[in-house]
The first five atom37 places (N, CA, C, CB, O) and aatype in JSON, in Angstrom:
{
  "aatype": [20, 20, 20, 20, 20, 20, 20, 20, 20, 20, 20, 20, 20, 20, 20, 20, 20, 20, 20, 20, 20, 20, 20, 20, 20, 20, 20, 20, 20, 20, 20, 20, 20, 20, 20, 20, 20, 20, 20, 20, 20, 20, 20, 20, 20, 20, 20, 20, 20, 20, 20, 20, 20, 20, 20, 20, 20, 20, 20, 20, 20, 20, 20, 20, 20, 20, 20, 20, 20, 20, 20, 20, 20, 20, 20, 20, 20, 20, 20, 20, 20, 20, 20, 20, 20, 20, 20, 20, 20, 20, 20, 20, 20, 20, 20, 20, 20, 20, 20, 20, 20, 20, 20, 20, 20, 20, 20, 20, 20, 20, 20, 20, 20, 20, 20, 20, 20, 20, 20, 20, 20, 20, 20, 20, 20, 20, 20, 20, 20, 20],
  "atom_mask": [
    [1, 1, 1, 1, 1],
    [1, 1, 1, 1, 1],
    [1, 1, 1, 1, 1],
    [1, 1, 1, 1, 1],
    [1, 1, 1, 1, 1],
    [1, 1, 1, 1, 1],
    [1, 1, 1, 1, 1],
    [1, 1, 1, 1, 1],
    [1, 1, 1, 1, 1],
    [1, 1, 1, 1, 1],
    [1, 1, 1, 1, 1],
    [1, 1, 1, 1, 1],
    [1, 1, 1, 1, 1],
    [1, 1, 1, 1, 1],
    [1, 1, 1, 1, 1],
    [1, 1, 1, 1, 1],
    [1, 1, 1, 1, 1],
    [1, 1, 1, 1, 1],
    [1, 1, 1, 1, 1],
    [1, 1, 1, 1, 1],
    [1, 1, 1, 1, 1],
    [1, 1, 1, 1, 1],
    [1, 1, 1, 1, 1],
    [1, 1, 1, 1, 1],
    [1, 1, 1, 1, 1],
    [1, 1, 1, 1, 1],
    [1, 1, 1, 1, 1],
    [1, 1, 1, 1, 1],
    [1, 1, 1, 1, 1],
    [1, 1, 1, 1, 1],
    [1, 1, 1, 1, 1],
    [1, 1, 1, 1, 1],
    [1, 1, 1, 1, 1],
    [1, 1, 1, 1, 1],
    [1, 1, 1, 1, 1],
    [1, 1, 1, 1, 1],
    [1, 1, 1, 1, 1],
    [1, 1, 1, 1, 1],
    [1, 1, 1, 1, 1],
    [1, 1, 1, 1, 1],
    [1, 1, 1, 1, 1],
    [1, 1, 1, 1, 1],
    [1, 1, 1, 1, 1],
    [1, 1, 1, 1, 1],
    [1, 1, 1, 1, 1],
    [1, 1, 1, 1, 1],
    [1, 1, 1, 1, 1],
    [1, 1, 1, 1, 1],
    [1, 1, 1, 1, 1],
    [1, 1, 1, 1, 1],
    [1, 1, 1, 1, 1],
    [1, 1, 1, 1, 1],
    [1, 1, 1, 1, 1],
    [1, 1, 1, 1, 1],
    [1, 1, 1, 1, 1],
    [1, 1, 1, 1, 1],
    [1, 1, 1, 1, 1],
    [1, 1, 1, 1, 1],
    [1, 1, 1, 1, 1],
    [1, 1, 1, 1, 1],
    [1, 1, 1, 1, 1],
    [1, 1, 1, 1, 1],
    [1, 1, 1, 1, 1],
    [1, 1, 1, 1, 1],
    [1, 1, 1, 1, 1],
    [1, 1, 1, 1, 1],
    [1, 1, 1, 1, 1],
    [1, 1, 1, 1, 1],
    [1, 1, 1, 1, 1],
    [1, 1, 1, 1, 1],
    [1, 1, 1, 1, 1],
    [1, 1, 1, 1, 1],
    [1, 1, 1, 1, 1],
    [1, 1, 1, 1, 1],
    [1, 1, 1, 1, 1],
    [1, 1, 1, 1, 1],
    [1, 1, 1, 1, 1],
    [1, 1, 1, 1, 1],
    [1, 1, 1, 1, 1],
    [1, 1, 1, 1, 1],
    [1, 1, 1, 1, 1],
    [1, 1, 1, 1, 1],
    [1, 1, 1, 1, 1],
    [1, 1, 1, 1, 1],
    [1, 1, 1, 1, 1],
    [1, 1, 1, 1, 1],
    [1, 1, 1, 1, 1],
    [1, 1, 1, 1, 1],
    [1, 1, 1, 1, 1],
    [1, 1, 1, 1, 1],
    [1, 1, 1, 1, 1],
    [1, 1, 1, 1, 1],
    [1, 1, 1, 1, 1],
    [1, 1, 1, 1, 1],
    [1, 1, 1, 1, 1],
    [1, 1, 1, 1, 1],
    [1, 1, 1, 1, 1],
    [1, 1, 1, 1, 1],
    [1, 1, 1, 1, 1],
    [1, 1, 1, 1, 1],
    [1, 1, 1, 1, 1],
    [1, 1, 1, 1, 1],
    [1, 1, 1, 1, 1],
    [1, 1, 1, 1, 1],
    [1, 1, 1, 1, 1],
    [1, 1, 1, 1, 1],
    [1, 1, 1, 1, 1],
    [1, 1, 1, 1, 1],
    [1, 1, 1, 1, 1],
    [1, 1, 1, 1, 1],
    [1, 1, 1, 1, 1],
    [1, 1, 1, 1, 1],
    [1, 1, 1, 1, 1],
    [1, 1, 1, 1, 1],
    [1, 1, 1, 1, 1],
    [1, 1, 1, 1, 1],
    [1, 1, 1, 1, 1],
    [1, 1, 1, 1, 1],
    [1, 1, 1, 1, 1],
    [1, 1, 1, 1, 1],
    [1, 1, 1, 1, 1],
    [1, 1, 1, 1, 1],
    [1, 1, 1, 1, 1],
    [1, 1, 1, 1, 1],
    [1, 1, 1, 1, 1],
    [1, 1, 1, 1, 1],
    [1, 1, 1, 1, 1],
    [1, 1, 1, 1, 1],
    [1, 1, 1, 1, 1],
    [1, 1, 1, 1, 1]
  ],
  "atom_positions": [
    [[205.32, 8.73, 260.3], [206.13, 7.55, 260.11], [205.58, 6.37, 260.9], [207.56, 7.82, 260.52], [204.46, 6.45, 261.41]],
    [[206.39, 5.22, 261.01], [205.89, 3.82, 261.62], [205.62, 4.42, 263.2], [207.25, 2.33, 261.51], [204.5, 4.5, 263.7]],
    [[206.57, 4.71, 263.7], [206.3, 5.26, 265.04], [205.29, 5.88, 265.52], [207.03, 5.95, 265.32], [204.73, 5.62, 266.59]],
    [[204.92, 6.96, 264.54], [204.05, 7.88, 265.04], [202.23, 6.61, 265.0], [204.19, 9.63, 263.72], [201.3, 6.32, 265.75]],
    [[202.77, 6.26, 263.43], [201.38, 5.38, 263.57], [201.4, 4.22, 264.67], [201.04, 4.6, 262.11], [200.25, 3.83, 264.87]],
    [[202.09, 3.72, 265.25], [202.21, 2.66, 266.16], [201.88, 3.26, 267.69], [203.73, 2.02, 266.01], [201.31, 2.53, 268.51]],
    [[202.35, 4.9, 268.1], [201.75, 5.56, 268.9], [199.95, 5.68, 268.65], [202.54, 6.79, 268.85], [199.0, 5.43, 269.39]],
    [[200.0, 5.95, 267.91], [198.06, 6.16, 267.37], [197.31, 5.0, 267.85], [197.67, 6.13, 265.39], [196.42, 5.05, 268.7]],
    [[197.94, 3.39, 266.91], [197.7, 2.39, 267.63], [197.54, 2.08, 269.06], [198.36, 1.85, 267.32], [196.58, 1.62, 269.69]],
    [[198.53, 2.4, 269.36], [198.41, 2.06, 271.23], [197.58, 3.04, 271.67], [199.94, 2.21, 272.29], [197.12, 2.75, 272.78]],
    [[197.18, 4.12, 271.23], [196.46, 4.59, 271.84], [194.63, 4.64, 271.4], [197.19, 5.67, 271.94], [193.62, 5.04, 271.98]],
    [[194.81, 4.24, 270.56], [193.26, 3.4, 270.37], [192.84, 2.04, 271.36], [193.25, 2.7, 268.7], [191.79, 1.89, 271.99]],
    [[194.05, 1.09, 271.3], [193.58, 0.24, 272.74], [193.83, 0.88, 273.68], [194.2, -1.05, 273.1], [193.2, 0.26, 274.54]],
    [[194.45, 1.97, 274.36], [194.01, 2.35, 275.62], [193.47, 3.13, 275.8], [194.59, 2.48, 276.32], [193.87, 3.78, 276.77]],
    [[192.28, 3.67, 275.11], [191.51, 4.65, 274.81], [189.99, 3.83, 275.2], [191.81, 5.22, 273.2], [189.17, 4.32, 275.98]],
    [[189.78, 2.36, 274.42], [189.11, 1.5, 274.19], [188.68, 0.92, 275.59], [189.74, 0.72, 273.29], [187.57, 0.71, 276.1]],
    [[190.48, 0.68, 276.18], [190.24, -0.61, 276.96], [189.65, 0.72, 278.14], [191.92, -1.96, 277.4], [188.56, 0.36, 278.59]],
    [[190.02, 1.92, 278.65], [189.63, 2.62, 279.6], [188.34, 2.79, 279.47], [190.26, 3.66, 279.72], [187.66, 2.57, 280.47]],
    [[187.67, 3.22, 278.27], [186.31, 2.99, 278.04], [185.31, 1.89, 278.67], [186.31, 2.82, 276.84], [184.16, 2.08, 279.05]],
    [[186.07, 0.7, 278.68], [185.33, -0.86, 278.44], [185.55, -0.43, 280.27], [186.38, -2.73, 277.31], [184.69, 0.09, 280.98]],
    [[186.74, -0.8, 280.62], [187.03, -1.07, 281.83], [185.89, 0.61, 282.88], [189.16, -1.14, 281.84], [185.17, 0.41, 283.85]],
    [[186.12, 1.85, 282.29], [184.85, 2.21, 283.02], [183.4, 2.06, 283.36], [184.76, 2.86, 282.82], [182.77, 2.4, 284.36]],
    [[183.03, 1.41, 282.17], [181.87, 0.86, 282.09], [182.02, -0.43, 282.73], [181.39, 0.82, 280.79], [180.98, -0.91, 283.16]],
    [[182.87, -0.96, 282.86], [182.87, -2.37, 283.82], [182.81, -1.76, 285.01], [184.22, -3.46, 283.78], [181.85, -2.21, 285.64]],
    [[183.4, -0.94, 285.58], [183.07, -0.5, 286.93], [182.14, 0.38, 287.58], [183.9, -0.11, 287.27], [182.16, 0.76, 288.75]],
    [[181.17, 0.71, 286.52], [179.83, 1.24, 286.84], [179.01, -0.03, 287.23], [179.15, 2.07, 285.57], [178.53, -0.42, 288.29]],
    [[179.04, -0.61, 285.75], [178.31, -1.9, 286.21], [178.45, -2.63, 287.54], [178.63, -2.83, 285.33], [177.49, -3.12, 288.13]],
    [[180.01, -2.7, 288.06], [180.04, -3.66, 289.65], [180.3, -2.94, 290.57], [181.1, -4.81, 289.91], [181.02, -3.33, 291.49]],
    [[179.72, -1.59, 290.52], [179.54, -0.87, 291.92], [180.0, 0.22, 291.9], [180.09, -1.42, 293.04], [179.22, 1.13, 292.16]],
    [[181.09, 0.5, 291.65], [182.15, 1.52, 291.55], [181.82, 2.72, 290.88], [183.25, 1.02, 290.93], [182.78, 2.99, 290.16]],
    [[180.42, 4.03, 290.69], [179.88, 4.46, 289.86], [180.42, 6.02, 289.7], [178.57, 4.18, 290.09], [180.28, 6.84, 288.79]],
    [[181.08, 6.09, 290.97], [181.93, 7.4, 290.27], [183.57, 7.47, 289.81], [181.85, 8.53, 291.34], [184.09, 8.26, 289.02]],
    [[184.17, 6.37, 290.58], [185.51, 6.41, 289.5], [185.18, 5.62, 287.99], [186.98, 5.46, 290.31], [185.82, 5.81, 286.96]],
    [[183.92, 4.62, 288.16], [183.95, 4.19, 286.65], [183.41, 5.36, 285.71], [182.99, 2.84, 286.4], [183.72, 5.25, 284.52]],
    [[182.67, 6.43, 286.08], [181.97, 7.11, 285.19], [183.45, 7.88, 284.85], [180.5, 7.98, 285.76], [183.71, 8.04, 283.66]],
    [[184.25, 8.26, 285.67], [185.51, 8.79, 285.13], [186.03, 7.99, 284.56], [186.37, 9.27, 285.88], [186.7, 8.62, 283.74]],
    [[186.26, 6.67, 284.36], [187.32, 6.2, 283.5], [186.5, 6.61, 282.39], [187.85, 4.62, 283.58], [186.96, 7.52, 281.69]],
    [[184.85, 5.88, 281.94], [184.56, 6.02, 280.87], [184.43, 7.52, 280.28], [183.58, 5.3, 280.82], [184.51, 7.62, 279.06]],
    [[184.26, 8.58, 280.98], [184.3, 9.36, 280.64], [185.58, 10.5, 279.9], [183.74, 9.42, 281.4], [185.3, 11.48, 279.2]],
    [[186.99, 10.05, 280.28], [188.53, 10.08, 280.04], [188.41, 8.9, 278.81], [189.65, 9.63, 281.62], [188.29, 9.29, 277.65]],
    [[188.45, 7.78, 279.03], [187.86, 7.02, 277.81], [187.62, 7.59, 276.47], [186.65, 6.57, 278.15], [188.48, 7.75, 275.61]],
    [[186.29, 7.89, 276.37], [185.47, 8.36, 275.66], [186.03, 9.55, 274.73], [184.46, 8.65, 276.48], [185.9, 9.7, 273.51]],
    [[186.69, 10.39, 275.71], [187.29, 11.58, 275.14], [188.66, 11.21, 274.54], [187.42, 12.69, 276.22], [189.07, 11.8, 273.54]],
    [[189.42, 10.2, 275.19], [190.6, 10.19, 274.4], [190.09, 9.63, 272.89], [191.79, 9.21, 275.15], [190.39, 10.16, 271.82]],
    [[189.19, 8.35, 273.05], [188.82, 7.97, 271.79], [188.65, 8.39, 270.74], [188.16, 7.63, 271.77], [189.21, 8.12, 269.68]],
    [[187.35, 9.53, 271.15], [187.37, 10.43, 269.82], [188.39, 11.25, 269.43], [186.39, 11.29, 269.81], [188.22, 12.02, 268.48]],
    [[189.78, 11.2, 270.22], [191.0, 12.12, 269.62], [191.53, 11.17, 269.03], [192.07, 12.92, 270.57], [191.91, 11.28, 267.86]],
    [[191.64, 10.14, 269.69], [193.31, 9.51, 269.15], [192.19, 8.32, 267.43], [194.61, 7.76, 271.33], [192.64, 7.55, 266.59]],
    [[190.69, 8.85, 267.72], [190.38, 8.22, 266.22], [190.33, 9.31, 265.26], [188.91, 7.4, 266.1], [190.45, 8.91, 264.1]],
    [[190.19, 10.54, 265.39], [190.22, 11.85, 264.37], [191.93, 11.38, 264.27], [189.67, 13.87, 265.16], [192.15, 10.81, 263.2]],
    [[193.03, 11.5, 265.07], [194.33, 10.97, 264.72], [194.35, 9.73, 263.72], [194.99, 10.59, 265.98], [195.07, 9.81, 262.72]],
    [[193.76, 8.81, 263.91], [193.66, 8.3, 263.34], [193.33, 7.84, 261.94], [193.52, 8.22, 263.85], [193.95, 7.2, 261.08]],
    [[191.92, 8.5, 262.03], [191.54, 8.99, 260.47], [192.74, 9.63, 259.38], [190.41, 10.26, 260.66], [193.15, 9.0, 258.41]],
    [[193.21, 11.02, 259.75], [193.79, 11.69, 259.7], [195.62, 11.64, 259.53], [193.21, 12.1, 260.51], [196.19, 12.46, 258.8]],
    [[196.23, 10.79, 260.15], [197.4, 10.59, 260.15], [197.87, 8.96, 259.52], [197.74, 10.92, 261.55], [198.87, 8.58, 258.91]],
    [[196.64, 8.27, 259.99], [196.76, 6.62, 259.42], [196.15, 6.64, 258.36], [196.13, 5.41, 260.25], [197.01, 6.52, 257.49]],
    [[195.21, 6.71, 257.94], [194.22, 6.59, 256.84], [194.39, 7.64, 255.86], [192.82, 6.64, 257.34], [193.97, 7.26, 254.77]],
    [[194.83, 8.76, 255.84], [195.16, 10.09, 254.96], [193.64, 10.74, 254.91], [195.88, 9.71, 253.19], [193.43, 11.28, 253.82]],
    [[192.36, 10.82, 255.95], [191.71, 11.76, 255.8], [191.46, 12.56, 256.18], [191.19, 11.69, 255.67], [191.51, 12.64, 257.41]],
    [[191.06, 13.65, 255.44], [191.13, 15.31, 256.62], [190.1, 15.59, 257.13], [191.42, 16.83, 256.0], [189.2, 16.26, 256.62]],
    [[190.12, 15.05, 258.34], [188.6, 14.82, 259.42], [188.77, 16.42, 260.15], [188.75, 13.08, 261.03], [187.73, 16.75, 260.74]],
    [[189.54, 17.12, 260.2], [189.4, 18.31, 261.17], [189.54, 19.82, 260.05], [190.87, 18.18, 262.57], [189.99, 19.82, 258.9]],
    [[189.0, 21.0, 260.83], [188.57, 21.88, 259.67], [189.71, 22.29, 259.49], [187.52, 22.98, 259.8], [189.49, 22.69, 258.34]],
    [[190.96, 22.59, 259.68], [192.09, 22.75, 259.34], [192.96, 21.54, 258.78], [192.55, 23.3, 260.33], [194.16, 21.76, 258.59]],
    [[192.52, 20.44, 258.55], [193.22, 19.75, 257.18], [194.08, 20.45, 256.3], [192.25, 19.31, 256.25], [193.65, 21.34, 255.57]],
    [[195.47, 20.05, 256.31], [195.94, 20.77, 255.23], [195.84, 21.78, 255.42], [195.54, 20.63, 254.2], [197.06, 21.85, 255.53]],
    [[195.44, 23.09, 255.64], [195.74, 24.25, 256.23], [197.04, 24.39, 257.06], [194.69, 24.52, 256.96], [197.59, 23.77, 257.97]],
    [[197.26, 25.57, 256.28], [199.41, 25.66, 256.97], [199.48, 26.4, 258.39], [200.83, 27.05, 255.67], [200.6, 26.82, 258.69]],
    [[198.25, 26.67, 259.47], [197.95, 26.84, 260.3], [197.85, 25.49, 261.3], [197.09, 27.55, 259.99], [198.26, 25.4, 262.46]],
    [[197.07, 24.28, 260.36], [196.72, 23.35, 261.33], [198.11, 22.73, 262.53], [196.05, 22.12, 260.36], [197.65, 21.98, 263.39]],
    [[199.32, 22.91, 262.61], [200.26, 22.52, 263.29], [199.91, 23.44, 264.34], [201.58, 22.51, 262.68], [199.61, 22.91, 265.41]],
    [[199.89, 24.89, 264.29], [199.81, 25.75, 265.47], [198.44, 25.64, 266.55], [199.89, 27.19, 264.86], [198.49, 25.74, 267.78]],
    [[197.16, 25.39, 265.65], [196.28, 24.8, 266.41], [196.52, 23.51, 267.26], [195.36, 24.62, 265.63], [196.45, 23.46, 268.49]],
    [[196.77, 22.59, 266.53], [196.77, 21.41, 266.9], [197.8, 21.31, 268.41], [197.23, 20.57, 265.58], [197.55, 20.48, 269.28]],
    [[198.74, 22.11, 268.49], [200.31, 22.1, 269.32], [199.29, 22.58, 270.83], [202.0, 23.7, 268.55], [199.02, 21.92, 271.83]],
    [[198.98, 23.74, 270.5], [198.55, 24.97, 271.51], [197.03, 24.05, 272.04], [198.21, 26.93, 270.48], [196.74, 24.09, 273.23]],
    [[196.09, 23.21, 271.0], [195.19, 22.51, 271.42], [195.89, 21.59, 272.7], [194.6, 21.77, 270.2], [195.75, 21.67, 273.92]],
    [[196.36, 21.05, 272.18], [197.3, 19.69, 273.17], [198.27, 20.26, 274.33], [198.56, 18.69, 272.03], [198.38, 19.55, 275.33]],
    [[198.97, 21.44, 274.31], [199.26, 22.03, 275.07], [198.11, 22.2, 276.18], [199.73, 22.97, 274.47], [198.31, 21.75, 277.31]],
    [[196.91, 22.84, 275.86], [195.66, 22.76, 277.1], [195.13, 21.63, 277.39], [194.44, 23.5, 276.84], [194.18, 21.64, 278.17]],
    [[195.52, 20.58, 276.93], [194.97, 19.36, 277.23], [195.83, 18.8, 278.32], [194.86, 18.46, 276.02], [195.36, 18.14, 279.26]],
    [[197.56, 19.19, 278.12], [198.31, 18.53, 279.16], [198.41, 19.51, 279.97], [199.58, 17.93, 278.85], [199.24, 19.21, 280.82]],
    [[197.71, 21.22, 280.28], [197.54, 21.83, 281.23], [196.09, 21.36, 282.1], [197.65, 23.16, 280.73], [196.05, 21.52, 283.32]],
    [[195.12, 20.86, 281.45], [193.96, 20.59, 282.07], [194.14, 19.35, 282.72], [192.86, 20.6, 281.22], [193.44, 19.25, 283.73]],
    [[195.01, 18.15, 282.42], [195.76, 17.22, 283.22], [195.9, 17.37, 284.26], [196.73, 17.0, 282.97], [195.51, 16.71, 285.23]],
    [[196.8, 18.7, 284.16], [197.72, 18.8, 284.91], [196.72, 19.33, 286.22], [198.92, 19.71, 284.28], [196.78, 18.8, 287.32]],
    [[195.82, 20.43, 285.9], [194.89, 20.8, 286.84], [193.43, 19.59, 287.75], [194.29, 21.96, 285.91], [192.76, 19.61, 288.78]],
    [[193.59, 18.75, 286.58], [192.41, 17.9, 287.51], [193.08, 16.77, 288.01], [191.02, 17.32, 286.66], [192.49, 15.82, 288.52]],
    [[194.45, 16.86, 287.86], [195.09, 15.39, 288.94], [195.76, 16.58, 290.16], [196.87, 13.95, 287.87], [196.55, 16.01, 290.92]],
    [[195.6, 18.07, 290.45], [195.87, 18.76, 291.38], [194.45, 19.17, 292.02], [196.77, 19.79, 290.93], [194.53, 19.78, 293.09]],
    [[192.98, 18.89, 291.43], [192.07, 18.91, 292.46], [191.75, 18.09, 292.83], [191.22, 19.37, 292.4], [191.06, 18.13, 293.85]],
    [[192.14, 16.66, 292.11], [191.66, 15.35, 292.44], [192.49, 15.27, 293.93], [192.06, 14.08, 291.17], [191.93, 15.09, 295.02]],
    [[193.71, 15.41, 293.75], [194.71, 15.63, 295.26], [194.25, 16.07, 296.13], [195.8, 16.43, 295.34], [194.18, 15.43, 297.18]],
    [[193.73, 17.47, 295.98], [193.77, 18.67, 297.32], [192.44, 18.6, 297.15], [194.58, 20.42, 297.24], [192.0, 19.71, 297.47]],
    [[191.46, 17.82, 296.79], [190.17, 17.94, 296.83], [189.1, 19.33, 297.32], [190.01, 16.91, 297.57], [188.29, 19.63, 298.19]],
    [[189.86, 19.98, 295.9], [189.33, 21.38, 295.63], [187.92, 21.43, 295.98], [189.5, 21.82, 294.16], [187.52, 22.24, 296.82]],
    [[186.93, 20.41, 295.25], [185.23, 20.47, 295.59], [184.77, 19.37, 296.36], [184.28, 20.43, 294.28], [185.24, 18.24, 296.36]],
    [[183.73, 19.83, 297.06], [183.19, 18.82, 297.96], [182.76, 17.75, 297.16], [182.08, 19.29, 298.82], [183.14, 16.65, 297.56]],
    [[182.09, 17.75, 296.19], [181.55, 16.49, 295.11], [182.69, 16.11, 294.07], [180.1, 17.02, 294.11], [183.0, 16.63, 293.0]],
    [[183.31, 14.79, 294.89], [184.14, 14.16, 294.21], [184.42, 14.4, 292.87], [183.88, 13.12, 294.33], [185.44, 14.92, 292.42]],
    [[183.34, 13.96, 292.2], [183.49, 14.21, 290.67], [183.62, 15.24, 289.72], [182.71, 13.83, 290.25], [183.95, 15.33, 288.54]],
    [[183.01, 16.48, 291.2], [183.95, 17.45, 290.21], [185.24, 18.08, 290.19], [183.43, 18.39, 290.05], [185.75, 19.07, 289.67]],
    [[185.62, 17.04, 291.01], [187.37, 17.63, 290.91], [187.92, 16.87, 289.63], [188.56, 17.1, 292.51], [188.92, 17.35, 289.09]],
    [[187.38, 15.8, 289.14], [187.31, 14.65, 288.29], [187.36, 15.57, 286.89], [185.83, 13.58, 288.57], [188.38, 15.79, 286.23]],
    [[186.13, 16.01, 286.62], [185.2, 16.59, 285.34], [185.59, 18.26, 285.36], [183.22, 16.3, 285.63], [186.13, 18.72, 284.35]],
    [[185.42, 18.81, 286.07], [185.26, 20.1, 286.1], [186.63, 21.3, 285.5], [184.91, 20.2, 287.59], [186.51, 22.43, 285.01]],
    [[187.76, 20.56, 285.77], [188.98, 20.96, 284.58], [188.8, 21.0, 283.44], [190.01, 20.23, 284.45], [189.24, 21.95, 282.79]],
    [[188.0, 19.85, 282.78], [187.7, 19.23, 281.67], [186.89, 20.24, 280.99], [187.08, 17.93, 281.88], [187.1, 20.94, 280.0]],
    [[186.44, 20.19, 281.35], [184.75, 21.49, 281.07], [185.19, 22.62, 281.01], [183.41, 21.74, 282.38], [184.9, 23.17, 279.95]],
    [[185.91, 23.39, 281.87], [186.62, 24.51, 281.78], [187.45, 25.05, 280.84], [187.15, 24.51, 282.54], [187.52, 26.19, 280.4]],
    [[188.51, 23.34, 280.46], [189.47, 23.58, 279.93], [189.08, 23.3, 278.35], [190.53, 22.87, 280.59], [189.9, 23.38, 277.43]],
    [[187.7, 22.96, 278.21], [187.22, 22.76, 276.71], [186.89, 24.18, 276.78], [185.89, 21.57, 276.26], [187.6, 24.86, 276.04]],
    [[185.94, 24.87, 277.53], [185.82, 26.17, 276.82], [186.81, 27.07, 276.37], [185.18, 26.86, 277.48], [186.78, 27.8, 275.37]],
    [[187.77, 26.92, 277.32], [188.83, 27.96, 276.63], [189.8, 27.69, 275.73], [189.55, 28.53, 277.49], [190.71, 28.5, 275.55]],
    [[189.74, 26.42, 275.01], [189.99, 25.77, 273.72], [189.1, 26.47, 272.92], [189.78, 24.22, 273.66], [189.58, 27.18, 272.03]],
    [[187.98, 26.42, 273.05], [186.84, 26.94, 272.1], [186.86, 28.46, 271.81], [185.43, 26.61, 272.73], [186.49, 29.17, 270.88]],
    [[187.56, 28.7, 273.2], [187.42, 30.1, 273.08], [188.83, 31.31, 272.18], [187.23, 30.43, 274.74], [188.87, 32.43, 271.69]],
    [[189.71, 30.23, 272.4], [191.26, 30.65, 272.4], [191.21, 30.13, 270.27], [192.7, 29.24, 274.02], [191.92, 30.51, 269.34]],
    [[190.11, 29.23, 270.3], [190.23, 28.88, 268.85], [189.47, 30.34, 267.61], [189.22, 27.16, 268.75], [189.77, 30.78, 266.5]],
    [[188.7, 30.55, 268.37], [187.78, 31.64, 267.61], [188.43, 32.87, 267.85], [186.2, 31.75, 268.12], [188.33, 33.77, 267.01]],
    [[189.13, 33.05, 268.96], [190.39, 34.6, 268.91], [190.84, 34.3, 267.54], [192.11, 34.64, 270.25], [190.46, 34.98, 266.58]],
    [[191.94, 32.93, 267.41], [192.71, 33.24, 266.64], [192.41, 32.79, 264.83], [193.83, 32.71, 267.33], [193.06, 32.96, 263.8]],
    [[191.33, 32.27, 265.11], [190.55, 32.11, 263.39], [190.54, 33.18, 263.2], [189.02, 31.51, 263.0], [191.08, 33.51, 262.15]],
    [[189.94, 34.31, 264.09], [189.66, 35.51, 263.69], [191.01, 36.07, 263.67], [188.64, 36.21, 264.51], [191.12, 36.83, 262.71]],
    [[192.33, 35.98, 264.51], [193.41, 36.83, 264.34], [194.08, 36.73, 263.39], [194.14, 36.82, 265.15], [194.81, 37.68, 263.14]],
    [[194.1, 35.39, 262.38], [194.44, 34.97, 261.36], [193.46, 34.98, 260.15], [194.87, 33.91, 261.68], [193.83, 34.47, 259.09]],
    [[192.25, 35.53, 260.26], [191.58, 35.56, 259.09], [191.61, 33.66, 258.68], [192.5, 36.79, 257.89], [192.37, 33.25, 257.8]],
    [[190.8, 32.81, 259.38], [190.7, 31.52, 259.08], [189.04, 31.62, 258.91], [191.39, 30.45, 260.25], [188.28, 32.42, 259.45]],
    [[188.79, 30.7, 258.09], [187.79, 31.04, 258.25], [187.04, 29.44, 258.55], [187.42, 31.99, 257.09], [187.52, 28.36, 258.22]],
    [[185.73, 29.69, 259.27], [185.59, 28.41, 259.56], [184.57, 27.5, 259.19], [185.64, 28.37, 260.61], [184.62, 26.33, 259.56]]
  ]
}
């Protein structure tokens, strides 16, 4: 509905502007919180534009398009996304690693593999094929 697309919207400019604005702060000094903005940036972008494609535009950019599965992926995807949040603003705190940035990145990385990994269990537990 209007809402949902007006969420998509806003989140293309702040997807954009975190992008721009990390790369502004590489450029004037700042080279490890800017490489994190652009790097959080970057990643929301390419979600909230597959959303985009996909929910604004009507195209089926992801391999479960239309597939009566794609809700359960998609839920349980985003579910680890607001658990991997949740884990790298608790090492960013307690400054789990000595190198800043990987308290930054290193959720991230983790928490993509076991997306990747938790996706191919259940293609296979469901006979999806990919």
């Amino acid at each position: 509905g209007p809402f949902d697309k007006a969420v998509i919207y806003a989140g293309l400019v702040f997807s954009i502007g975190t992008l721009v604005w990390g790369i502004y702060l590489v450029l004037g000094g700042e080279p490890t919180f800017g490489a994190v903005a652009a790097f959080f940036g970057l990643i929301f972008l390419v979600t909230v534009r597959k959303d985009f494609q996909e929910f604004v535009q009507g195209k089926p950019v992801r391999k479960l398009s239309g597939h009566q599965m794609q809700w359960y992926f998609e839920h349980f995807g985003r579910m680890y996304i607001s658990y991997i949040a949740a884990m790298t603003a608790f090492t960013v705190i307690q400054e789990v690693f000595p190198i800043a940035i990987l308290n930054w990145i290193l959720p991230t990385v983790v928490g993509t593999v076991l997306i990747a990994m938790s996706n191919r269990k259940y293609y296979q537990q469901f006979n999806i094929e990919k």
